[in-house]
Amino acid sequence: MCKTNTTLGQANQDAWWKMAGNGNENADGDFSFSAAAARDALPRITTEKGAKSADVCHDDTAPRVNFQTIDELHSLQKKRSAPTTPLKEGGGVVMGTSGPTTPSSGETMLQSVSASLASLTRETGPKLIRGDPTSAAKVAHVPHTPTSVPAADVSDSGLKFTHILHNLSPAELYEQAIKYEKGSFVTSTGALATLSGAKTGRSPKDKRVVKDETTASELWWGKGSPNIEMDEQTFLVNRERAVDYLNSLDKVFVNDQYLNWDPENRIKVRIVSARAYHSLFMHNMCIRPTPEELENFGTPDFTIYNAGKFPCNRYTHYMTSSTSVDINLGRREMVILGTQYAGEMKKGLFGVMHYLMPKRKILSLHSGCNMGKEGDVALFFGLSGTGKTTLSTDHNRYLIGDDEHCWSDAGVSNIEGGCYAKCIDLSREKEPDIWNAIKFGTVLENVVFDEHTREVDYNDKSVTENTRAAYPIEYIPNSKIPCIGPHPKNVILLACDAFGVLPPISKLDLAQTMYHFISGYTALVAGTEEGVKEPRATFSACFGAAFIMLHPTKYAAMLAEKMQAQGATGWLVNTGWSGGSYGAGSRIKLAYTRKIIDAIHSGSLLNATYHKTEIFGLEIPNEVEGVPSEILEPMNAWEDKEAYKDTLLKLAGLFRNNFETFTSHKIGDDGKLTEEILAAGPNF
Ligand SMILES: Nc1ncnc2c1ncn2[C@@H]1O[C@H](COP(=O)(O)OP(=O)(O)OP(=O)(O)O)[C@@H](O)[C@H]1O
Ligand SMILES: O=C([O-])CC(=O)C(=O)O
Ligand SMILES: [Ca+2]
Ligand SMILES: [Mn+2]
């Protein structure tokens, strides 16, 4: 039987209607076929008398079409999108098979990328083609002119072409990931599930920073510092390794994007990577340029070479594993070898901001940030897993950002264009906004899902406990775009205290805020291994020692000055255990923590009555609306009061030991604040 479409001629339409209506019954004698005929052979169709070209099924010949071949038909499917995908016709630079002709911006982009990918020893960039290699069959017939002419020592790598997938859209990146990257799937809500490979978290021990004349004196080196040195020469060895690896591929992804929503302090970054997963992750996490901005992007301020699929060479000086994450502030470059965990790129750039921004008297912060309807801004500091993303994503407030911010003389600005939420045990009820953000465009790392329905099981830790979702910030319905705000009113320090001795909420004076900011305490549970019950205390200066570049007291001094100038209030919120340490007590309910945060935002806590705790000298409110009063004073919640006191003393000792490295450092111009900060620690 012939197929029909909706553009049948009237005569055929009638015939179709009749056939559809009565199957093989003879309706009015115009056409008929018997059930037997239908079984044995195709029925003969007789069209109405008088209809033109009888005996021909017209369904396939309906209105004239603009294509002669299947390829031409396919070419019609894709509407051209201007002006981000320019194509220069004839000679010159060759790009993909789709895209309009715009003068030379595509050429400029390819020249710029070619310069980025140039080998430093051969001094030539690769021959670049825009677009997917699979659509290159056609391109191969076009005479190529490389963007830079190879020097005398032509190598095989200098003869091949590398395809550049420049700022692809999420849909294009999905297709690339699903076609070429094992472990990429669309989940039931449309997110792209990916695997990050052997590494499912950052590798801080493999981070190296180039120590040259400038950085030797500017950066924080030595005990407690995250900056493990490497020399310029070794950096170049790793850079060349990464560049050669990337040039050996058929295609590389290039993202040109921005950091920092403050237009005066915006940084242009280029990310060159081998995986669609990395490109989509950075598309979501950095600020996305408009088509016009992309066209005029120019030379990046900072470039990442992500060759994470390829290991570093352990015979190379300073290399202690097959992973190396190398930052060269002088060259404004970062090289990644031996880890595909995408968070390295995000946090590597954060480190760079911790160097560049303080030079401009801008404070960079590992914090979440949101704003109330009245314009009151709150910062949420805390180490990984303490609640920055969870608590800054608040249905009643505007989200400015969840993880990285700048505080300048003008106010706050988000560094990023997206959020990176932990998803372990994620539930729609407790975190609806994050739940709903996991949709088309979102990268879901290392989650486990049903092989048929593709429904994600957020409780499953089979791959890792550090499952993550990276989504553009506008996926949160009440995000504040552009992501900037006025000066903060509240500075909330989050600690997930698995010892269970810090109060769920306490008010801090400025010296205490500085003391806890420099300490950067949290105590997550050691792990999920059986038998491990002891919480492990972590102290990470400025709640982000892994990312800071200068001595912690430099950031602390800036924070003190800004908080003082703006009259901001400091708070310490324990999002961890209550009623006993991990194992005996339980984690403070997220609903209670949210009530506490509400009371900070509303200003009601500022006017509450307080009592001071022993040892840590923290001011605890006697009441918080919606929170059982028994849990506000930690000792009340512990059954075994002696155990409570022992644990409290133990934690106080850990704080004191940790702070010893900072006792000889002055903060601010006068010695007064420094003395006050030293006195703001535990007293016992
Ligand atoms: N009382 C609580 N307060 C905050 N978070 C809680 C609480 N109880 C449980 N949680 C859980 O703790 C986790 C906090 O993780 P979150 O992603 O907010 O950390 P983060 O500070 O943003 O870390 P990172 O810097 O690694 O992104 C979430 O999974 C959240 O559901
Ligand atoms: O960087 C990461 O991988 C996740 C993160 O936000 C943090 O650890 O602070
Ligand atoms: Ca987070
Ligand atoms: Mn973080």
XYZ file of C-alpha atoms and ligand atoms in Angstrom:
726
model
C 0.000 0.000 0.000
C 1.309 3.386 -0.783
C 2.285 5.747 1.980
C 0.633 9.082 2.322
C 1.621 12.405 3.683
C -0.380 15.431 4.578
C 0.035 17.188 1.280
C -2.106 14.889 -0.848
C -4.095 16.228 -3.733
C -7.818 16.435 -3.032
C -8.701 13.309 -5.003
C -6.158 11.211 -3.212
C -7.098 12.693 0.083
C -10.636 11.440 -0.389
C -9.338 8.032 -1.315
C -7.093 7.976 1.713
C -9.897 9.019 3.963
C -12.033 6.202 2.719
C -9.316 3.636 3.049
C -8.481 4.757 6.515
C -12.140 4.816 7.450
C -13.261 1.389 6.351
C -10.268 -0.744 5.860
C -10.939 -3.260 3.140
C -14.699 -2.780 3.024
C -16.073 -1.547 -0.213
C -17.553 1.819 0.563
C -19.058 3.127 -2.615
C -17.571 1.092 -5.383
C -14.835 3.493 -6.370
C -12.126 1.193 -5.184
C -12.028 -2.189 -3.580
C -9.831 -5.081 -2.681
C -10.618 -8.324 -0.984
C -9.183 -9.620 2.247
C -7.648 -12.465 0.294
C -6.003 -10.085 -2.105
C -4.579 -8.113 0.786
C -3.005 -11.297 2.135
C -1.578 -12.502 -1.121
C -0.412 -9.416 -2.912
C -0.563 -5.664 -2.976
C -4.072 -4.569 -3.838
C -4.607 -2.695 -7.004
C -5.819 0.780 -6.348
C -8.201 2.455 -8.663
C -8.505 6.153 -8.262
C -11.635 8.155 -8.967
C -12.693 8.481 -12.523
C -11.587 11.727 -14.040
C -8.647 12.163 -11.713
C -5.440 12.872 -13.580
C -2.665 10.328 -13.866
C -4.798 7.473 -12.702
C -2.997 4.312 -11.596
C -0.224 6.321 -10.006
C 0.094 6.677 -6.265
C 0.642 10.403 -5.907
C 1.667 10.448 -2.282
C 5.374 10.674 -2.980
C 5.146 13.265 -5.674
C 3.301 15.958 -3.754
C 4.520 19.575 -4.091
C 7.843 20.167 -5.688
C 10.782 19.950 -3.333
C 14.156 21.694 -3.378
C 16.289 18.615 -3.244
C 17.386 16.003 -5.711
C 19.346 13.701 -3.449
C 19.286 12.441 0.114
C 22.381 14.537 0.863
C 20.626 17.632 -0.345
C 17.618 16.720 1.766
C 19.855 16.392 4.808
C 21.492 19.706 4.061
C 18.077 21.341 4.336
C 17.553 20.015 7.829
C 20.164 22.309 9.346
C 19.299 25.937 9.438
C 22.336 28.154 9.282
C 23.135 29.995 12.463
C 24.840 33.331 12.167
C 27.182 34.798 13.147
C 29.024 32.363 15.419
C 29.816 29.789 12.792
C 31.407 31.782 10.012
C 32.780 30.155 6.896
C 35.204 31.714 4.539
C 34.731 30.366 1.083
C 37.426 29.324 -1.333
C 41.121 28.928 -0.464
C 42.250 30.370 2.825
C 40.994 28.760 5.964
C 38.780 25.762 5.609
C 35.957 25.189 7.959
C 33.030 22.853 8.402
C 30.308 22.281 5.886
C 27.680 24.413 7.552
C 27.720 28.104 8.214
C 27.273 31.309 6.264
C 29.983 33.427 4.737
C 31.119 36.196 7.017
C 34.407 37.921 6.394
C 37.408 36.928 8.377
C 36.328 36.296 11.961
C 36.497 32.526 11.458
C 39.938 32.901 10.009
C 40.985 35.064 12.933
C 39.700 32.440 15.335
C 41.583 29.631 13.575
C 44.775 31.668 13.498
C 44.407 32.381 17.179
C 43.773 28.712 18.004
C 46.650 27.700 15.769
C 48.904 30.002 17.782
C 47.603 28.439 21.004
C 48.341 24.958 19.733
C 51.736 25.761 18.261
C 54.612 23.629 19.352
C 57.196 25.766 21.112
C 60.083 23.824 19.616
C 58.820 23.561 16.063
C 57.296 27.013 16.321
C 54.427 26.143 14.057
C 50.780 25.658 14.728
C 48.869 22.712 13.349
C 46.807 22.905 10.203
C 43.331 23.532 11.428
C 39.943 22.869 9.977
C 36.744 23.953 11.535
C 34.117 21.302 12.152
C 33.671 17.612 12.775
C 36.100 15.228 10.994
C 33.180 13.056 9.883
C 31.790 15.894 7.817
C 35.193 16.430 6.244
C 34.796 14.127 3.265
C 33.808 17.156 1.265
C 36.396 19.405 2.813
C 39.146 17.033 1.740
C 38.571 17.995 -1.888
C 39.073 21.669 -1.186
C 42.629 22.958 -1.508
C 43.903 23.738 1.986
C 46.155 26.527 2.964
C 47.520 26.005 6.459
C 47.196 28.927 8.813
C 50.923 28.952 9.370
C 53.574 27.576 7.095
C 55.572 24.677 8.521
C 59.230 25.398 9.140
C 62.020 23.326 7.628
C 61.730 20.426 10.065
C 58.453 19.111 8.759
C 57.159 16.275 10.884
C 54.209 14.005 10.289
C 52.281 15.958 12.864
C 52.949 19.077 10.818
C 51.308 17.492 7.806
C 48.051 16.391 9.337
C 44.948 18.425 9.958
C 43.290 18.918 13.287
C 39.623 19.729 13.369
C 38.606 22.492 15.716
C 35.237 22.223 17.409
C 34.953 25.800 18.565
C 32.310 26.778 21.124
C 29.891 24.061 20.086
C 26.352 24.232 21.410
C 25.176 21.795 24.109
C 23.216 19.801 21.500
C 26.299 19.413 19.304
C 28.384 18.443 22.320
C 25.803 15.836 23.353
C 26.111 14.255 19.918
C 29.894 14.272 20.075
C 29.901 12.734 23.550
C 27.375 10.064 22.725
C 29.033 9.112 19.458
C 32.624 9.080 20.604
C 32.947 8.977 24.402
C 32.199 5.732 26.148
C 30.025 6.138 29.204
C 28.003 9.055 27.796
C 24.225 8.699 28.015
C 21.127 10.855 28.066
C 19.328 10.461 31.385
C 15.550 10.343 31.775
C 15.467 14.082 32.492
C 17.697 14.965 29.533
C 21.019 15.486 31.319
C 24.251 14.127 29.837
C 25.624 11.402 32.092
C 29.394 11.102 31.730
C 32.272 9.259 33.352
C 35.322 11.224 34.396
C 37.540 8.146 34.317
C 39.905 6.884 36.993
C 39.893 10.218 38.839
C 36.559 11.216 40.346
C 37.890 14.129 42.383
C 40.686 16.674 42.290
C 44.340 15.682 42.771
C 45.803 18.475 44.954
C 49.064 16.585 45.514
C 49.705 16.649 41.784
C 49.293 20.409 41.477
C 52.440 22.298 40.497
C 53.028 26.021 40.202
C 55.945 27.510 38.303
C 58.353 29.264 40.660
C 60.087 32.064 38.804
C 61.595 35.342 39.946
C 58.211 36.993 40.350
C 56.214 34.172 41.867
C 59.035 33.220 44.238
C 58.390 36.381 46.218
C 54.687 36.878 45.525
C 53.198 33.460 46.252
C 52.807 31.408 49.399
C 55.327 28.560 49.421
C 56.334 26.004 51.983
C 54.525 24.389 54.893
C 50.747 24.393 54.522
C 50.867 25.974 51.086
C 49.093 24.261 48.179
C 51.702 25.568 45.775
C 54.224 22.844 45.075
C 56.953 24.275 42.920
C 58.119 23.328 39.448
C 60.532 25.177 37.184
C 59.772 26.837 33.874
C 61.663 24.227 31.867
C 59.649 21.355 33.338
C 56.456 23.243 32.684
C 57.464 23.562 29.028
C 58.166 19.835 28.849
C 54.661 19.086 30.093
C 53.150 21.787 27.918
C 54.799 20.318 24.837
C 53.574 16.882 25.838
C 50.012 18.167 26.117
C 50.169 20.175 22.888
C 51.640 17.268 20.915
C 48.988 14.963 22.308
C 46.177 17.371 21.388
C 47.636 17.920 17.915
C 47.813 14.182 17.354
C 44.032 13.967 17.624
C 41.641 14.266 14.713
C 39.749 16.933 16.569
C 40.011 19.126 19.624
C 37.388 21.168 21.420
C 38.061 24.847 21.987
C 35.994 26.990 24.352
C 36.473 30.753 24.385
C 34.663 32.128 27.433
C 34.817 34.603 30.285
C 35.352 34.594 34.026
C 33.877 37.189 36.396
C 30.552 38.959 35.862
C 32.116 42.275 36.869
C 32.611 43.754 33.370
C 35.630 45.780 34.434
C 37.446 42.738 35.734
C 36.417 40.124 33.245
C 39.068 37.581 32.200
C 39.091 35.875 28.801
C 39.843 32.161 28.994
C 40.456 29.568 26.303
C 40.066 25.878 27.093
C 41.519 23.364 24.635
C 40.399 19.830 25.402
C 39.994 16.387 23.895
C 36.517 15.563 25.159
C 33.023 16.867 24.557
C 32.436 16.242 28.276
C 35.132 18.801 29.115
C 33.822 21.285 26.593
C 30.222 21.055 27.833
C 31.370 21.224 31.451
C 33.226 24.476 30.817
C 30.419 25.788 28.609
C 28.236 25.449 31.706
C 30.738 26.588 34.317
C 32.312 29.643 32.649
C 30.438 32.705 31.435
C 29.083 32.177 27.934
C 29.920 34.921 25.429
C 27.237 36.335 23.170
C 27.772 35.681 19.440
C 29.051 39.245 19.059
C 31.441 38.891 21.985
C 32.728 35.638 20.552
C 33.364 37.229 17.195
C 35.487 39.915 18.802
C 37.078 37.622 21.367
C 40.685 38.231 20.319
C 43.566 36.766 22.282
C 42.712 34.955 25.519
C 44.132 36.154 28.849
C 44.595 32.581 30.024
C 44.705 29.198 28.277
C 44.103 25.672 29.576
C 45.571 22.696 27.733
C 43.541 19.767 28.959
C 45.323 16.627 27.815
C 43.953 14.726 30.790
C 43.451 11.535 28.810
C 47.219 11.330 28.410
C 49.551 10.779 31.388
C 52.565 12.838 32.297
C 55.975 11.236 32.034
C 57.256 10.209 35.431
C 60.849 10.548 34.265
C 60.119 14.275 34.093
C 61.534 16.268 37.002
C 59.055 17.018 39.851
C 56.550 14.392 38.654
C 55.518 12.030 41.424
C 52.589 10.305 39.708
C 51.140 10.074 36.223
C 48.910 13.053 36.968
C 50.079 16.630 36.755
C 48.130 19.875 36.941
C 50.551 22.686 36.172
C 50.001 26.421 36.455
C 52.327 28.956 34.896
C 51.217 32.450 35.912
C 53.909 34.131 33.812
C 52.802 32.421 30.625
C 49.159 32.532 31.748
C 48.752 28.873 30.981
C 47.684 25.691 32.652
C 48.427 22.141 31.550
C 46.478 19.077 32.648
C 47.914 15.592 32.183
C 46.693 12.305 33.607
C 43.294 13.277 35.009
C 40.001 13.784 33.225
C 38.165 15.077 36.310
C 36.627 18.284 34.940
C 36.717 20.062 38.317
C 40.485 20.531 37.816
C 39.781 23.118 35.114
C 37.245 25.034 37.179
C 39.392 25.073 40.281
C 42.606 25.703 38.325
C 41.100 28.902 36.962
C 39.912 29.769 40.458
C 43.545 29.601 41.588
C 44.479 31.997 38.807
C 41.772 34.421 39.988
C 43.215 34.183 43.510
C 46.410 35.599 42.009
C 45.065 38.137 39.516
C 42.254 39.692 41.572
C 44.151 40.656 44.764
C 46.581 42.555 42.500
C 43.561 44.721 41.661
C 42.550 45.022 45.333
C 39.713 42.587 44.733
C 39.150 39.732 47.166
C 38.526 36.292 45.651
C 36.416 33.958 47.760
C 35.567 30.250 47.920
C 31.978 31.014 48.776
C 28.388 30.833 47.646
C 26.420 34.062 47.416
C 22.784 35.057 47.293
C 20.624 38.143 47.673
C 17.246 38.781 49.300
C 14.357 40.699 47.757
C 15.559 43.789 49.645
C 19.040 43.531 48.161
C 20.671 42.061 51.282
C 23.620 39.913 50.194
C 25.004 36.910 52.097
C 28.259 35.012 51.524
C 28.531 31.312 52.388
C 32.082 30.143 53.034
C 32.920 26.523 53.593
C 35.039 23.618 52.500
C 33.824 21.027 50.054
C 30.579 19.388 51.137
C 29.677 21.864 53.880
C 26.664 23.379 52.097
C 27.691 26.365 49.945
C 25.723 25.177 46.924
C 22.848 23.717 48.938
C 22.279 26.761 51.134
C 22.935 29.484 48.567
C 20.337 27.816 46.321
C 17.359 29.148 48.240
C 13.932 29.412 46.679
C 13.223 32.687 48.504
C 16.361 34.462 47.377
C 18.243 35.351 44.215
C 21.230 33.143 43.505
C 24.353 35.102 42.575
C 26.597 32.042 42.579
C 27.380 28.819 44.408
C 31.173 28.561 44.697
C 33.523 31.344 43.518
C 33.138 35.098 43.991
C 34.929 38.401 43.950
C 34.385 41.226 46.431
C 35.507 44.556 45.003
C 34.896 48.172 46.023
C 31.705 47.969 43.968
C 30.244 44.855 45.612
C 30.194 41.158 44.784
C 30.412 39.336 41.472
C 30.311 35.678 40.572
C 33.414 34.383 38.803
C 31.517 31.599 37.059
C 28.526 31.109 34.792
C 27.308 27.881 36.350
C 26.945 25.732 39.445
C 28.576 22.461 40.427
C 26.338 20.660 42.885
C 27.060 17.491 44.781
C 24.337 14.987 43.969
C 24.863 12.216 46.438
C 21.493 11.473 48.104
C 19.913 14.338 46.164
C 16.157 14.468 46.637
C 13.457 16.454 44.889
C 11.800 17.290 48.228
C 14.863 18.676 50.017
C 16.574 20.391 47.087
C 13.928 21.073 44.423
C 15.828 23.782 42.548
C 18.947 21.642 42.099
C 16.785 18.644 41.199
C 14.973 20.602 38.498
C 18.242 21.987 37.117
C 19.285 18.479 36.111
C 17.838 18.583 32.610
C 18.988 18.997 29.002
C 22.380 20.716 28.944
C 23.448 19.614 32.428
C 26.530 17.424 32.808
C 25.993 14.644 35.344
C 29.284 13.116 36.433
C 29.757 9.563 37.574
C 26.145 8.814 38.511
C 24.500 5.410 38.266
C 21.238 4.996 36.343
C 18.750 2.365 35.253
C 19.955 0.867 32.005
C 16.481 0.970 30.473
C 14.636 3.983 31.904
C 17.837 6.008 32.386
C 16.479 7.168 35.727
C 19.337 8.212 37.980
C 19.754 6.616 41.391
C 21.255 9.458 43.400
C 21.860 7.197 46.376
C 24.188 4.924 44.447
C 27.871 5.434 45.273
C 29.163 2.623 43.041
C 31.353 4.931 40.934
C 32.098 7.542 43.593
C 30.546 9.436 46.462
C 31.541 12.659 44.667
C 28.798 12.551 42.022
C 28.210 16.010 40.544
C 25.914 18.054 38.355
C 27.258 21.029 36.391
C 24.555 23.326 35.017
C 24.348 26.923 33.764
C 23.298 29.272 36.560
C 20.158 30.325 34.697
C 18.837 26.784 35.260
C 18.109 27.979 38.806
C 14.805 29.869 38.383
C 15.629 32.765 40.694
C 19.219 33.304 39.652
C 20.363 36.904 39.522
C 21.593 37.686 36.007
C 24.012 39.408 35.661
C 25.495 37.665 38.690
C 26.526 40.727 40.656
C 25.240 42.325 43.839
C 25.907 45.000 46.454
C 28.232 44.598 49.447
C 27.463 41.620 51.708
C 25.541 42.129 54.909
C 26.124 38.649 56.339
C 29.200 36.453 56.145
C 28.286 32.873 56.990
C 31.059 30.399 57.749
C 29.929 26.807 57.251
C 31.581 23.905 59.031
C 30.369 20.344 58.808
C 31.480 19.329 62.304
C 31.329 15.547 62.437
C 32.552 15.743 66.061
C 29.172 17.275 66.879
C 30.436 19.870 69.362
C 30.112 23.163 67.498
C 26.734 24.858 67.927
C 24.359 24.780 64.945
C 24.529 28.584 64.939
C 26.678 31.177 66.653
C 27.374 34.855 66.127
C 30.973 35.950 65.650
C 32.728 39.234 66.243
C 35.212 40.417 63.620
C 38.250 38.827 65.300
C 36.439 35.498 65.645
C 35.337 35.668 62.020
C 38.962 36.134 60.996
C 40.119 33.354 63.308
C 37.660 30.879 61.804
C 38.232 32.147 58.269
C 41.971 31.544 58.549
C 41.416 28.190 60.273
C 38.958 26.971 57.638
C 37.720 24.050 59.664
C 35.499 21.172 58.720
C 35.383 17.519 59.754
C 33.834 15.222 57.259
C 33.535 11.571 57.955
C 36.674 9.768 56.943
C 35.053 7.645 54.311
C 32.640 4.916 53.623
C 35.020 2.084 54.461
C 33.698 -0.270 57.052
C 34.809 0.305 60.583
C 35.936 3.880 60.028
C 33.947 5.809 62.581
C 36.313 8.606 63.554
C 35.702 11.996 62.019
C 38.812 13.593 60.571
C 39.358 17.312 61.089
C 40.431 19.314 58.049
C 41.833 22.811 58.278
C 42.086 24.649 55.004
C 43.008 28.332 55.217
C 40.408 30.759 53.851
C 38.111 27.756 53.383
C 40.028 26.993 50.225
C 43.749 26.484 50.827
C 43.912 24.298 47.732
C 43.115 27.308 45.570
C 44.780 30.298 47.203
C 48.026 31.636 45.799
C 49.086 34.245 48.346
C 49.586 33.842 52.066
C 46.206 33.322 53.819
C 46.662 36.410 55.947
C 46.609 38.573 52.796
C 43.077 37.416 52.007
C 42.084 37.584 55.671
C 43.258 41.183 55.930
C 41.201 42.130 52.896
C 38.137 40.367 54.277
C 38.495 42.097 57.645
C 38.806 45.482 55.989
C 35.775 44.932 53.788
C 33.595 43.514 56.563
C 34.531 46.411 58.811
C 33.883 49.012 56.131
C 30.487 47.511 55.283
C 29.466 46.581 58.830
C 28.883 42.947 57.841
C 28.111 40.370 60.538
C 29.948 37.045 60.804
C 28.205 33.770 61.684
C 29.400 30.231 62.248
C 26.947 27.541 61.154
C 27.549 23.873 61.875
C 25.923 21.850 59.101
C 27.330 18.651 60.598
C 26.519 16.552 63.616
C 24.459 17.153 66.724
C 23.829 15.056 69.842
C 27.117 13.176 69.497
C 29.914 12.619 67.016
C 29.441 10.752 63.769
C 28.199 7.297 64.704
C 26.384 8.365 67.902
C 24.686 11.632 66.957
C 23.069 12.556 63.682
C 23.531 15.178 60.994
C 21.589 18.355 61.652
C 18.468 18.313 59.519
C 18.779 20.431 56.400
C 15.349 21.884 57.216
C 16.694 23.220 60.562
C 19.807 24.662 58.939
C 17.568 26.403 56.426
C 15.514 27.922 59.280
C 18.718 29.151 60.890
C 19.840 30.704 57.615
C 16.375 32.303 57.208
C 16.752 33.895 60.641
C 20.147 35.322 59.674
C 18.774 36.776 56.441
C 15.653 38.262 58.034
C 17.704 40.074 60.659
C 15.768 38.439 63.501
C 18.902 36.697 64.803
C 20.741 39.975 65.111
C 18.241 41.039 67.773
C 18.060 37.705 69.611
C 19.455 37.156 73.101
C 22.691 35.226 73.345
C 24.822 33.317 75.798
C 28.535 32.620 75.450
C 30.017 29.120 75.282
C 33.041 27.925 77.201
C 36.322 27.233 75.407
C 35.397 28.544 71.936
C 33.667 31.656 73.339
C 30.879 31.497 70.766
C 27.646 33.475 71.160
C 24.673 31.107 70.914
C 21.133 32.456 70.457
C 18.634 31.193 73.024
C 15.962 30.741 70.379
C 15.637 30.421 66.625
C 12.211 30.228 65.049
C 11.465 26.758 63.705
C 14.446 25.077 65.395
C 14.104 22.962 68.584
C 15.865 24.916 71.342
C 17.446 21.746 72.777
C 19.800 21.458 69.810
C 21.024 25.077 69.907
C 23.324 24.365 72.875
C 25.376 21.318 71.772
C 25.943 19.952 75.279
C 22.168 19.649 75.815
C 21.873 17.400 72.809
C 24.586 15.002 74.040
C 23.488 12.297 76.430
C 27.012 11.667 77.686
C 28.124 15.095 78.974
C 31.646 13.881 79.817
C 32.128 12.582 76.307
C 30.947 15.950 75.037
C 33.525 17.826 77.108
C 36.339 15.482 76.059
C 35.422 15.828 72.419
C 35.171 19.612 72.702
C 38.640 19.788 74.259
C 40.018 17.489 71.631
C 38.682 19.720 68.855
C 39.961 22.847 70.626
C 43.429 21.266 70.693
C 43.271 20.564 66.969
C 42.331 24.194 66.306
C 45.190 25.444 68.446
C 47.777 23.202 66.763
C 46.606 24.228 63.350
C 46.758 27.933 64.109
C 50.368 27.823 65.276
C 51.663 28.419 61.733
C 49.793 31.718 61.617
C 50.731 33.177 65.000
C 53.757 35.012 63.629
C 51.828 36.738 60.843
C 50.455 40.227 61.119
C 47.053 41.071 59.686
C 46.273 44.611 58.628
C 48.286 47.707 59.453
C 48.010 47.786 63.218
C 48.990 44.914 65.480
C 45.709 45.250 67.349
C 43.552 43.084 65.117
C 46.281 40.431 64.946
C 46.298 40.192 68.737
C 42.533 40.052 68.844
C 42.483 37.279 66.253
C 44.968 35.216 68.233
C 42.815 35.695 71.320
C 39.653 34.719 69.404
C 40.605 31.053 69.290
C 39.653 28.438 71.869
C 40.614 29.250 75.456
C 41.536 26.357 77.724
N 22.191 20.478 57.554
C 22.717 20.499 56.345
N 23.147 21.647 55.792
C 23.723 21.673 54.572
N 23.884 20.577 53.787
C 23.454 19.397 54.275
C 22.854 19.307 55.555
N 22.545 18.022 55.779
C 22.909 17.340 54.680
N 23.457 18.139 53.761
C 24.031 17.706 52.463
O 25.403 18.057 52.433
C 25.831 18.334 51.114
C 26.427 19.722 51.019
O 27.055 19.822 49.755
P 27.214 21.126 48.868
O 27.207 20.718 47.437
O 26.254 22.176 49.261
O 28.700 21.501 49.286
P 29.593 22.707 48.847
O 29.952 23.480 50.065
O 28.928 23.450 47.769
O 30.903 21.948 48.325
P 31.849 22.122 47.033
O 32.750 23.296 47.271
O 32.586 20.846 46.972
O 30.965 22.321 45.856
C 24.601 18.215 50.236
O 24.606 16.940 49.668
C 23.445 18.379 51.235
O 22.283 17.730 50.830
O 36.557 21.453 42.937
C 35.842 20.463 43.025
O 36.091 19.386 42.502
C 34.587 20.548 43.780
C 34.548 21.733 44.613
O 33.795 22.635 44.366
C 35.457 21.786 45.759
O 36.121 20.785 46.037
O 35.503 22.837 46.403
Ca 29.338 23.432 45.551
Mn 34.003 24.353 45.749
